[in-house]
Amino acid sequence: MTEVGEKSHIKFDLSTPVQFVKGVGPARAEIFATLGVATVGDLLEYFPRDWNFVPEPAKIRQLQPNQTVTIIGMVESTDYQSYRRQPFFEALVSDDTGVCRIVWFHGGYLRGQLEPGQLIMLSGKVTLYKHQRQLTNPKFVLLDQDHAQSPDYFSGGVYPACKGLTSRQIKKIISRVRDATDQLIPEFYDRPFLERAGLIGRKDAFAWIHMPPDEQTLAQAKRRLKYDELFLMQLGLALRRYKVQHFSSAAPCECSDEIDSRIRRRFPFLLTEDQNDCIAEIVADMGKREPMNRLLQGDVGSGKTVVALYAALLAVANKTQVAIMAPTEILAGQHFLSIERYLNDSNVTRRLLTGGLTGRQRNEALKAVGSGATDIVVGTVALLQADVAFKELGLVIIDEQHKFGVEQRAELRKQVTPHCLVMTATPIPRTLAMTAFGDLDVSVIRHSPPGRGAVVTRWVSPHDRQKAYAFIRERLKAKKQAYFVYPRITAVEQAGDVKAATDEWECLSTKVLPEFTVELLHGQMPSAKKQQIMSEFRKGKVDVLVSTVVVEVGVDVPNATVMVIEGADRFGLAQLHQLRGRIGRSEAKSYCLLFAQTDNETAKSRLEIMTRSNDGFEIAEHDLRLRGPGEMLSTRQHGLPDLKIASIVDDFELLVMARKNAFELVSEDPMLRRAEHKDIRTALLAKFGDAIGLADVA
Ligand code: ADP
Ligand code: MG
């Protein structure tokens, strides 16, 4: 095979293995593989991490004093004047227009390095000496024949290097590929669109990202490539959604006035406007044969359960079954309890199906599910395992809690295609809603139900601890209850600074709050004991509940209006907000006290945001910013292709535009069959593989 870069009659394309590029070969190909570069196309997408801008080489005759210039010429002569008070090394360099004197003070080290006949490139400032132009102390590089053609030596991209491949080597290899691939890079969009969107051509973008002539061009190149990357990602999501909607069908669920009022009678309160809006969206979705694919998001305690239960009862009213799935068995148990509250005396049959069942109980449960005798089954994702067969599954409700992601959802989709409602326990930032959850329609509960007292949050430093305890005593005397939350059960590591719940419980009950009933609850207790303590707390027999986060109980005890979070600097923002959601559940004012001492700036910002805001959406945005896109938005973790140049946080405007256009394209030409979409389709397949099922409709 001919090597890429020998401008002969090369036959290769973007999918050619990088090994065949001139200067690569098998050994370097292996190193490239560790950088995620396998093909010529990957090489083009191996973007610089930084850029240098050096002026175009100038001709010697045109040099003006005080200009910063780059020149290329031949070394004519050299001389070291060591006898001077200030010794200097002098060279005369010529090009086809003139001769220039170059001076390096104290340049003795240059003897033996610079010799007549060498090609040299210099960069520095022009000065006048006795009416002659000269460069003083310039940067320089000796050029071999190869470099003579590339005055770009000092400028252009700086690449993320690794052992065995320097940035400069990568740059050289990429520059070869760039020359040769120019004709291979397809344009995705037509002129009018590019003009409207203010985007430059794709080919230019690839040329300039590696070797931009100036900052402005670089910015344009980045913008175009970021857009394409986001566009392809959104296109993948749009197609995934399209496939679910059009290649599978669910049982349409009709909602009559009679059904509606029958369901609403279950709730001991009027639904909020937000809840009603979400329900309307869900009802519209479920009325269709196309499966619903909706994300329901709202803050802790905003009333999502009620909305989800409405959907469940609608499915049941339409003679279908419902599966409610949580990430863990504990959470499944909580969901079961919370729907039990509403379904107390109803005819709807429901069942908790978890690993705790005996073999016989499980068999019996499976039979009931299989025969259709059970209407609502609550459990973990294991519910979708092969041995759980439903008679007629109409709706799946998934409490996601950030734990699944696009790919897992697609996996679930393969097994069942009923209506699907995904819930998130914490509000998700808009960027995440458009990416990790980007294949879903979104319903939002923004305002919590009425009757919620304000929650005042304070950051308590160690010297205010006693004052805080005094305050808590007052609240307890007024017959309110309190939670104390600790990061760990026993202080195994970092014993010095992590307050262990167990130790602290002893201290609280014997020294700090001896006149009150203080109980400990943690994940390793027998479940019967846990139940008992919870129920006593609910009844008000226990004043203070000391717990670890392990027990992220979805407890609903409105009379508990105080929460102390010990070592609050160790908790993430989402978790703090989640915990705080347990108070503020009655009209009375609630207090969240964050006990923390820290010098960590990020931890401090988290605590500050908590004291400032009760808005879950605002907190989620801050969280994203503080944690950075890396952790929270690792696209791979969510089953999306990695982003090489765009950032969903920083390029939000582009993301919005890309999303809109991608979804429009799919509605126009769902399988991208039209000739003008061929290149987009090819690029998409290269990115997603067949995860979106494009290949089967080739
Ligand atoms: P989420 O699931 O979003 O955390 P829930 O559905 O569990 O919220 O509701 C939290 C609390 O608010 C529950 O005690 C519930 O009974 C109550 N609630 C929900 N909707 C309303 C409403 N419209 N009016 C009054 N209380 C409500
Ligand atoms: Mg809930």
XYZ file of C-alpha atoms and ligand atoms in Angstrom:
726
model
C 0.000 0.000 0.000
C 1.117 3.527 -0.703
C 1.767 5.660 2.284
C -0.382 8.647 2.926
C 1.487 11.863 2.483
C 3.599 10.951 -0.520
C 1.622 13.071 -2.810
C 1.453 10.324 -5.387
C -1.689 8.569 -6.533
C -2.787 7.703 -3.061
C -5.794 5.553 -2.459
C -6.980 6.033 1.043
C -9.810 7.567 2.964
C -10.685 8.698 6.449
C -11.016 5.112 7.633
C -7.524 4.093 6.512
C -5.511 2.807 9.495
C -3.101 5.408 10.791
C -0.259 2.936 10.378
C -0.111 3.655 6.654
C 0.486 7.353 7.093
C 4.048 8.306 6.227
C 6.132 8.492 9.366
C 3.852 6.277 11.431
C 4.293 2.555 10.866
C 3.278 -0.298 13.180
C 5.171 0.831 16.289
C 3.851 4.370 16.290
C 0.409 3.131 15.304
C 0.360 1.299 18.609
C 1.243 4.459 20.470
C -1.437 6.325 18.543
C -3.911 3.655 19.562
C -3.338 4.561 23.197
C -4.320 8.113 22.293
C -7.544 6.844 20.781
C -6.322 7.383 17.242
C -6.840 4.432 14.912
C -7.610 5.947 11.545
C -6.730 8.885 9.362
C -10.063 10.399 10.361
C -9.180 10.055 14.043
C -5.904 11.783 13.345
C -7.733 14.765 11.910
C -9.872 14.810 15.019
C -6.850 14.718 17.286
C -7.161 18.382 18.098
C -4.414 20.600 19.533
C -4.692 21.541 23.165
C -3.144 24.937 22.504
C -2.002 27.134 19.635
C 0.946 29.399 18.893
C 0.734 32.377 16.610
C 3.935 33.546 14.978
C 3.933 36.090 12.158
C 4.405 34.895 8.589
C 8.052 34.961 7.568
C 9.087 38.364 6.191
C 11.620 39.257 3.549
C 14.791 40.869 4.867
C 14.498 43.899 2.647
C 11.086 44.743 4.085
C 12.103 44.670 7.753
C 11.169 47.781 9.704
C 12.652 48.796 13.064
C 10.610 47.722 16.105
C 8.667 45.051 14.204
C 8.458 41.551 15.657
C 9.269 39.299 12.720
C 10.098 35.821 11.567
C 12.676 35.444 8.828
C 14.132 32.464 7.027
C 17.574 32.610 5.464
C 21.001 31.148 4.980
C 23.841 31.671 7.458
C 26.561 33.488 5.474
C 29.187 33.977 8.148
C 29.621 33.806 11.909
C 31.942 35.509 14.346
C 32.391 35.457 18.100
C 33.730 38.725 19.522
C 34.918 37.548 22.883
C 37.339 40.363 23.583
C 34.611 42.982 23.923
C 33.432 44.283 27.268
C 30.120 42.735 26.333
C 31.034 39.681 24.244
C 28.600 38.743 21.488
C 28.104 36.179 18.775
C 27.372 37.620 15.370
C 25.956 36.039 12.225
C 25.041 37.391 8.833
C 21.909 35.812 7.383
C 20.694 36.355 3.858
C 17.615 35.620 1.833
C 16.887 36.449 -1.795
C 16.232 40.105 -0.909
C 19.068 41.094 1.378
C 21.344 40.473 4.311
C 20.621 40.978 7.984
C 22.958 41.090 10.958
C 22.023 38.962 13.929
C 23.548 39.484 17.345
C 23.379 37.327 20.449
C 25.017 38.903 23.446
C 27.065 36.451 25.493
C 26.438 34.007 22.660
C 29.611 31.989 23.134
C 27.575 28.814 23.378
C 26.617 29.284 19.734
C 30.132 28.525 18.525
C 30.031 25.146 16.844
C 26.245 25.336 16.605
C 25.829 27.909 13.887
C 27.853 27.563 10.727
C 27.851 29.120 7.282
C 25.585 27.339 4.825
C 22.882 26.429 7.333
C 19.213 27.205 6.778
C 17.878 29.073 9.763
C 14.587 30.510 10.911
C 14.664 33.383 13.378
C 12.025 35.179 15.321
C 12.575 38.426 17.201
C 12.476 42.199 17.173
C 14.135 44.387 14.531
C 16.535 47.074 15.794
C 18.731 49.612 14.002
C 22.474 49.614 14.495
C 24.500 52.182 12.604
C 21.632 52.518 10.082
C 21.639 48.788 9.585
C 18.734 46.529 10.484
C 19.566 43.774 12.878
C 17.908 41.196 15.139
C 19.132 41.067 18.699
C 18.858 37.882 20.768
C 16.189 36.272 18.559
C 14.757 32.781 18.993
C 15.941 30.505 16.230
C 15.752 27.029 14.821
C 17.939 25.356 12.253
C 15.927 24.007 9.382
C 16.524 20.805 7.538
C 15.316 20.514 3.979
C 11.966 19.302 5.165
C 11.372 22.333 7.296
C 12.343 24.691 4.556
C 8.879 24.203 3.148
C 7.163 24.704 6.480
C 7.728 28.093 8.035
C 4.998 26.974 10.463
C 7.630 25.587 12.767
C 6.943 28.000 15.602
C 3.242 28.343 15.018
C 0.146 26.173 14.940
C -1.174 23.474 17.216
C 0.398 22.067 20.332
C -0.795 18.503 20.766
C -1.404 16.387 23.819
C 1.703 14.226 23.668
C 2.613 10.978 25.337
C 5.589 8.703 25.833
C 7.022 7.941 22.423
C 5.274 10.741 20.567
C 6.055 14.401 21.019
C 3.698 17.187 20.121
C 6.005 18.152 17.282
C 6.016 14.661 15.834
C 2.266 14.498 15.996
C 2.070 17.872 14.359
C 4.279 16.758 11.509
C 2.241 13.625 10.915
C -1.040 15.493 11.027
C 0.232 18.115 8.617
C 0.930 15.369 6.075
C -2.528 13.945 6.477
C -4.083 17.363 6.186
C -2.527 18.002 2.811
C -3.716 14.685 1.527
C -7.210 14.581 2.971
C -8.436 17.934 1.895
C -10.702 16.448 -0.724
C -11.974 13.733 1.576
C -13.687 15.838 4.166
C -17.349 16.072 3.303
C -19.493 19.121 3.898
C -22.627 18.231 5.860
C -24.782 21.263 5.228
C -25.756 23.504 2.363
C -24.481 27.054 1.880
C -27.631 28.851 2.996
C -27.624 26.953 6.265
C -23.959 27.655 6.917
C -24.547 31.324 6.290
C -27.595 31.477 8.502
C -25.851 29.635 11.313
C -22.645 31.607 10.925
C -20.555 28.485 10.405
C -17.509 28.083 8.190
C -17.012 25.074 5.913
C -16.078 21.746 7.429
C -12.990 21.343 5.294
C -11.667 24.755 6.274
C -12.440 24.045 9.885
C -10.263 20.942 9.848
C -7.435 22.774 8.114
C -7.532 25.706 10.490
C -7.969 23.915 13.746
C -4.510 22.432 13.227
C -2.813 25.443 11.678
C -4.830 28.614 12.208
C -3.468 31.813 10.659
C -4.894 33.899 13.494
C -7.042 33.784 16.593
C -10.195 34.741 14.817
C -9.926 31.957 12.287
C -9.180 29.530 15.067
C -12.337 30.591 16.863
C -14.353 29.985 13.699
C -12.805 26.573 13.197
C -13.531 25.595 16.776
C -17.090 26.765 16.521
C -17.761 24.727 13.409
C -16.182 21.550 14.779
C -17.944 21.888 18.098
C -21.203 22.342 16.322
C -20.685 19.214 14.235
C -19.786 17.184 17.249
C -22.844 18.299 19.180
C -25.008 17.906 16.109
C -23.970 14.295 15.586
C -24.572 13.529 19.229
C -28.029 15.064 19.111
C -28.760 13.305 15.873
C -27.964 10.014 17.556
C -30.374 10.851 20.350
C -33.056 12.023 17.942
C -32.788 8.804 15.973
C -32.913 6.717 19.080
C -36.080 8.449 20.084
C -37.540 8.154 16.642
C -36.905 4.439 16.609
C -38.617 3.921 19.932
C -41.595 5.901 18.779
C -41.999 4.403 15.366
C -40.701 0.886 15.445
C -42.460 -0.226 18.565
C -45.904 0.245 19.897
C -47.556 0.371 23.279
C -51.110 -0.007 24.432
C -52.867 3.338 24.071
C -54.386 4.330 27.405
C -57.591 6.258 27.268
C -58.372 8.774 29.951
C -62.037 9.603 30.415
C -63.373 12.169 32.871
C -64.609 9.287 34.913
C -61.187 7.667 35.115
C -59.604 11.009 35.855
C -61.842 11.782 38.783
C -61.576 8.241 40.077
C -57.799 8.609 40.171
C -57.875 12.051 41.715
C -60.123 10.845 44.506
C -57.129 8.860 45.737
C -55.213 11.993 46.612
C -56.108 13.777 49.848
C -55.224 17.150 48.315
C -55.692 19.162 45.163
C -52.887 18.743 42.700
C -50.712 21.741 41.981
C -50.703 23.478 38.643
C -47.317 21.970 37.828
C -48.521 18.502 38.711
C -51.583 18.981 36.532
C -49.472 20.180 33.617
C -47.201 17.168 33.871
C -50.177 14.854 34.090
C -51.697 16.438 31.003
C -48.478 15.779 29.093
C -48.347 12.212 30.298
C -51.999 11.568 29.493
C -51.470 12.895 25.975
C -48.438 10.625 25.526
C -50.095 7.529 26.914
C -53.139 7.996 24.731
C -51.018 7.188 21.696
C -49.803 3.963 20.259
C -46.285 5.359 20.123
C -44.662 4.527 23.433
C -44.268 7.406 25.842
C -40.638 8.204 26.557
C -40.737 10.918 29.148
C -38.568 12.265 31.904
C -40.341 13.665 34.932
C -38.159 15.918 36.947
C -38.774 17.983 39.997
C -37.197 18.843 43.277
C -37.291 16.639 46.335
C -40.806 16.691 47.727
C -42.221 18.459 44.713
C -44.828 15.759 44.272
C -43.468 13.486 41.562
C -44.720 10.346 43.217
C -48.272 11.567 42.892
C -47.808 12.269 39.199
C -46.205 8.890 38.614
C -48.978 7.190 40.502
C -51.523 8.959 38.342
C -49.840 7.488 35.286
C -49.778 4.077 36.921
C -53.458 4.174 37.775
C -54.279 5.304 34.262
C -52.478 2.270 32.884
C -54.281 0.013 35.339
C -57.626 1.566 34.409
C -56.790 0.529 30.864
C -56.314 -3.054 31.952
C -52.563 -3.091 31.723
C -49.886 -3.716 34.315
C -47.292 -1.340 35.673
C -43.697 -1.938 36.732
C -42.113 0.622 39.036
C -38.365 0.261 39.254
C -35.814 1.841 41.562
C -32.023 1.526 41.523
C -31.840 -0.242 44.881
C -34.030 -2.513 46.951
C -34.217 0.040 49.742
C -35.525 2.658 47.361
C -37.960 0.183 45.860
C -39.275 -0.461 49.349
C -39.749 3.251 49.892
C -41.627 3.651 46.656
C -43.854 0.812 47.622
C -44.623 2.402 50.981
C -45.340 5.779 49.496
C -47.821 4.455 46.959
C -49.390 2.245 49.596
C -50.437 5.404 51.410
C -52.648 6.374 48.498
C -53.881 2.933 47.526
C -54.899 1.800 50.958
C -58.445 0.664 50.348
C -58.335 0.436 46.576
C -58.981 -2.555 44.353
C -55.695 -2.075 42.603
C -53.462 -5.009 43.436
C -49.814 -4.260 44.078
C -46.752 -6.103 45.129
C -43.201 -5.480 46.198
C -40.914 -7.908 44.407
C -37.425 -7.816 45.885
C -34.603 -10.187 46.684
C -35.871 -10.561 50.239
C -38.604 -13.004 49.211
C -38.298 -16.721 49.880
C -38.333 -19.048 46.907
C -41.963 -19.853 47.482
C -43.024 -16.270 47.920
C -41.178 -15.367 44.776
C -42.809 -18.110 42.748
C -46.174 -17.068 43.969
C -45.418 -13.456 43.089
C -44.222 -14.404 39.624
C -47.382 -16.338 39.047
C -49.543 -13.424 40.091
C -47.640 -11.127 37.776
C -47.799 -13.597 34.919
C -51.522 -14.155 35.248
C -52.231 -10.454 35.453
C -53.573 -10.743 38.987
C -51.096 -8.103 40.142
C -51.614 -4.642 38.696
C -48.596 -2.788 40.025
C -45.230 -4.385 40.723
C -42.540 -2.448 42.513
C -38.931 -3.609 42.456
C -35.460 -3.020 41.060
C -34.390 -3.232 37.423
C -34.209 -6.962 37.975
C -37.925 -6.803 37.242
C -37.091 -6.839 33.585
C -35.176 -10.063 33.908
C -36.336 -12.954 31.853
C -38.120 -14.866 34.572
C -40.495 -12.032 35.386
C -43.158 -12.310 32.728
C -45.998 -9.849 32.697
C -49.343 -10.624 31.240
C -49.743 -7.188 29.738
C -47.151 -4.633 30.732
C -48.451 -1.190 29.818
C -46.202 1.215 31.680
C -42.725 1.189 33.138
C -41.807 3.821 35.686
C -38.103 4.147 36.359
C -36.748 6.101 39.261
C -33.426 6.804 37.747
C -31.419 8.825 40.241
C -28.667 9.442 37.695
C -27.751 5.813 37.791
C -28.820 4.475 34.435
C -28.161 6.559 31.356
C -28.941 6.477 27.692
C -27.452 3.104 26.933
C -29.033 1.207 29.784
C -32.308 2.803 28.914
C -31.930 1.611 25.354
C -31.177 -1.833 26.739
C -34.388 -1.797 28.758
C -36.178 -0.670 25.661
C -35.047 -3.714 23.766
C -36.843 -5.937 26.182
C -40.092 -4.094 26.545
C -41.746 -1.382 24.601
C -44.524 -0.104 26.781
C -44.928 3.499 27.814
C -42.008 4.654 29.873
C -41.766 7.358 32.511
C -38.347 8.147 33.950
C -38.107 10.077 37.208
C -35.079 11.797 38.618
C -34.853 12.386 42.322
C -32.841 15.546 41.900
C -33.387 18.195 39.290
C -30.931 17.893 36.486
C -29.171 20.782 34.798
C -30.467 21.746 31.382
C -27.292 20.519 29.748
C -27.794 17.045 31.159
C -31.437 17.054 30.218
C -30.330 17.621 26.653
C -27.601 15.020 26.589
C -27.717 12.158 29.038
C -31.501 12.374 28.980
C -31.617 13.803 25.504
C -33.704 11.017 24.022
C -36.604 11.804 26.335
C -39.371 14.370 26.414
C -39.238 16.346 29.601
C -41.891 17.334 32.113
C -40.914 19.545 34.994
C -42.457 20.208 38.389
C -40.960 23.541 39.283
C -42.961 24.575 42.308
C -43.546 22.410 45.345
C -46.995 21.841 46.822
C -48.307 24.530 49.160
C -47.994 24.232 52.880
C -44.269 23.984 52.894
C -42.541 26.097 55.436
C -39.424 27.933 54.471
C -36.172 26.142 55.172
C -33.496 28.312 56.655
C -30.022 26.934 56.077
C -27.028 27.985 58.154
C -23.393 27.041 58.001
C -22.257 26.527 61.580
C -18.593 26.777 62.437
C -17.104 24.877 65.407
C -17.169 27.787 67.833
C -20.913 28.195 67.307
C -21.651 24.571 68.016
C -22.906 25.141 71.555
C -25.185 27.917 70.397
C -26.564 25.617 67.737
C -27.213 22.896 70.304
C -29.037 25.399 72.485
C -31.181 26.363 69.519
C -31.967 22.718 68.755
C -32.942 22.137 72.395
C -35.466 24.953 72.101
C -37.016 23.399 69.005
C -37.193 19.995 70.658
C -38.813 21.491 73.747
C -41.416 22.967 71.407
C -42.174 19.333 70.449
C -40.468 19.438 67.090
C -38.209 16.616 65.945
C -34.728 16.614 64.485
C -32.441 14.623 62.203
C -28.711 14.371 62.744
C -26.892 13.050 59.702
C -23.316 11.766 59.687
C -21.058 10.805 56.819
C -19.971 7.405 58.255
C -20.942 4.801 60.811
C -17.611 4.211 62.481
C -14.536 6.316 62.090
C -12.293 3.778 60.438
C -10.141 6.075 58.422
C -9.601 9.736 59.083
C -10.695 8.986 62.611
C -9.626 12.419 63.734
C -12.082 14.454 61.754
C -15.010 12.358 60.668
C -17.597 12.252 63.393
C -18.854 8.751 63.539
C -22.573 8.418 63.907
C -22.284 5.701 66.490
C -19.939 7.615 68.772
C -21.829 10.779 68.253
C -25.110 9.165 69.045
C -23.746 8.194 72.444
C -22.486 11.662 73.018
C -25.745 13.268 71.915
C -27.959 11.037 74.002
C -25.892 11.153 77.183
C -24.292 14.590 77.171
C -25.781 17.019 74.700
C -29.468 16.127 74.658
C -29.913 13.797 77.650
C -33.455 14.999 78.333
C -34.676 13.810 74.891
C -35.090 10.447 73.183
C -32.283 9.993 70.705
C -32.160 6.938 68.450
C -29.570 5.670 66.015
C -30.366 4.318 62.584
C -27.843 2.927 60.147
C -27.661 0.662 57.141
C -26.128 -2.288 58.926
C -28.879 -2.666 61.479
C -31.331 -5.538 61.184
C -34.223 -4.414 59.090
C -36.831 -5.097 61.797
C -34.971 -2.796 64.165
C -34.829 -0.108 61.496
C -38.550 -0.371 60.854
C -39.269 -0.076 64.547
C -37.158 3.029 65.008
C -38.616 4.641 61.916
C -42.126 4.001 63.030
C -41.412 5.441 66.496
C -39.902 8.493 64.927
C -42.940 8.866 62.711
C -45.206 8.643 65.749
C -43.169 11.266 67.560
C -41.922 8.899 70.274
C -38.373 9.564 69.190
C -37.230 13.190 69.255
C -33.937 12.901 67.463
C -32.978 10.477 64.746
C -29.256 10.026 64.303
C -28.433 8.426 61.003
C -25.845 7.839 58.349
C -26.506 8.744 54.753
C -26.660 5.076 54.023
C -30.180 5.451 55.236
C -31.342 7.924 52.672
C -34.816 7.262 53.778
C -37.592 8.834 51.812
C -39.111 9.461 55.207
C -41.908 11.900 55.398
C -42.201 13.221 58.921
C -43.573 16.740 58.666
C -42.996 17.408 62.353
C -39.257 17.010 61.888
C -38.187 20.570 61.247
C -34.522 20.511 62.174
C -31.713 18.817 60.334
C -28.113 18.842 61.387
C -25.617 17.651 58.829
C -22.334 16.875 60.492
C -19.175 17.125 58.354
C -21.284 18.840 55.732
C -18.191 19.725 53.709
C -17.843 16.056 52.873
C -21.153 15.810 51.106
C -21.806 16.662 47.506
C -24.168 19.450 46.639
C -26.860 17.199 45.225
C -26.718 15.013 48.284
C -26.934 17.940 50.685
C -29.945 19.237 48.859
C -31.488 15.790 48.818
C -31.023 15.400 52.560
C -32.430 18.825 53.244
C -35.557 17.800 51.370
C -36.609 15.773 54.389
C -37.414 18.898 56.353
C -39.654 21.760 55.373
C -42.548 19.370 54.958
C -45.010 21.286 57.107
C -46.117 24.869 57.408
C -43.672 25.432 60.234
C -40.338 26.974 59.496
C -37.526 24.451 59.260
C -33.820 24.733 59.950
C -30.941 23.017 58.269
C -27.666 23.386 60.138
C -24.515 22.504 58.254
C -21.709 21.712 60.677
C -18.451 22.106 58.848
C -14.954 23.413 59.078
C -12.951 23.437 55.897
C -10.396 25.356 53.891
C -11.309 23.633 50.671
C -12.615 26.269 48.289
C -15.001 23.972 46.456
C -16.449 22.694 49.705
C -16.893 26.269 50.853
C -18.720 27.182 47.662
C -21.042 24.237 48.129
C -21.901 25.300 51.644
C -22.435 28.872 50.550
C -24.785 27.853 47.761
C -26.749 25.733 50.218
C -27.241 28.659 52.573
C -28.260 30.879 49.684
C -30.622 28.759 47.645
C -33.457 26.303 48.082
C -34.041 25.929 44.387
C -33.044 22.484 43.231
C -32.572 23.575 39.647
C -30.285 26.397 40.610
C -28.329 24.063 42.849
C -28.004 21.506 40.098
C -26.513 24.112 37.758
C -24.014 25.142 40.416
C -23.188 21.549 41.079
C -22.369 21.008 37.455
C -20.147 24.052 37.401
C -18.322 23.127 40.594
C -17.781 19.526 39.695
C -16.900 20.327 36.129
C -18.155 18.454 33.121
C -15.733 15.613 33.687
C -17.349 13.863 36.569
C -20.995 14.600 36.183
C -21.171 14.631 32.447
C -18.803 11.914 31.498
C -20.601 11.198 28.292
C -19.176 7.733 28.069
C -20.751 6.906 31.367
C -24.046 7.913 29.873
C -23.507 5.875 26.758
C -22.889 8.812 24.447
C -19.809 9.181 22.284
C -17.029 11.167 23.919
C -16.809 14.803 23.038
C -13.388 15.799 21.745
C -13.785 19.502 21.355
C -17.196 20.676 22.499
C -18.219 21.090 26.105
C -21.861 20.770 27.024
C -21.372 23.315 29.733
C -19.378 25.969 27.919
C -20.979 25.535 24.512
C -24.532 25.552 25.681
C -25.804 27.882 22.944
C -24.350 25.659 20.249
C -25.836 22.639 21.961
C -29.290 24.175 21.834
C -28.899 24.997 18.160
C -27.509 21.565 17.327
C -30.321 19.858 19.164
C -33.004 21.815 17.371
C -31.508 21.164 13.964
C -30.849 17.495 14.633
C -34.403 16.831 15.726
C -35.740 18.740 12.748
C -33.590 16.734 10.395
C -34.859 13.469 11.816
C -38.450 14.539 11.459
C -37.784 15.459 7.829
C -35.717 12.471 6.842
C -35.979 9.977 9.687
C -33.502 7.376 8.501
C -31.254 9.863 6.707
C -31.919 8.124 3.444
C -31.734 11.133 1.184
C -28.639 11.528 -0.938
C -27.780 14.891 0.583
C -27.654 13.307 4.025
C -25.372 10.465 3.064
C -22.234 12.000 4.525
C -23.917 12.857 7.789
C -25.143 9.315 7.990
C -21.676 7.900 7.397
C -20.198 10.150 10.079
C -22.962 9.186 12.464
C -22.377 5.488 11.982
C -18.663 6.017 12.537
C -19.454 7.740 15.843
C -22.200 5.614 17.303
C -21.577 2.335 15.600
C -24.881 0.619 15.386
C -26.054 1.693 18.814
C -28.780 3.685 17.128
C -29.751 1.035 14.639
C -29.056 2.930 11.461
C -27.152 0.132 9.834
C -30.110 -2.177 9.464
C -31.888 0.269 7.225
C -28.989 0.854 4.892
P -41.377 13.635 45.381
O -41.666 12.250 44.943
O -41.267 14.592 44.252
O -40.214 13.729 46.323
P -43.846 13.325 46.738
O -44.749 12.978 45.642
O -43.322 12.231 47.582
O -42.612 14.166 46.192
O -44.561 14.418 47.612
C -43.941 14.990 48.758
C -44.977 15.302 49.795
O -45.865 16.282 49.306
C -45.804 14.107 50.152
O -46.015 14.144 51.542
C -47.100 14.313 49.433
O -48.156 13.728 50.116
C -47.208 15.816 49.399
N -47.924 16.324 48.245
C -47.744 15.958 46.949
N -48.541 16.663 46.137
C -49.240 17.508 46.913
C -50.218 18.519 46.655
N -50.655 18.777 45.426
N -50.706 19.200 47.721
C -50.262 18.950 48.956
N -49.351 18.020 49.261
C -48.823 17.307 48.266
Mg -41.023 10.594 46.284
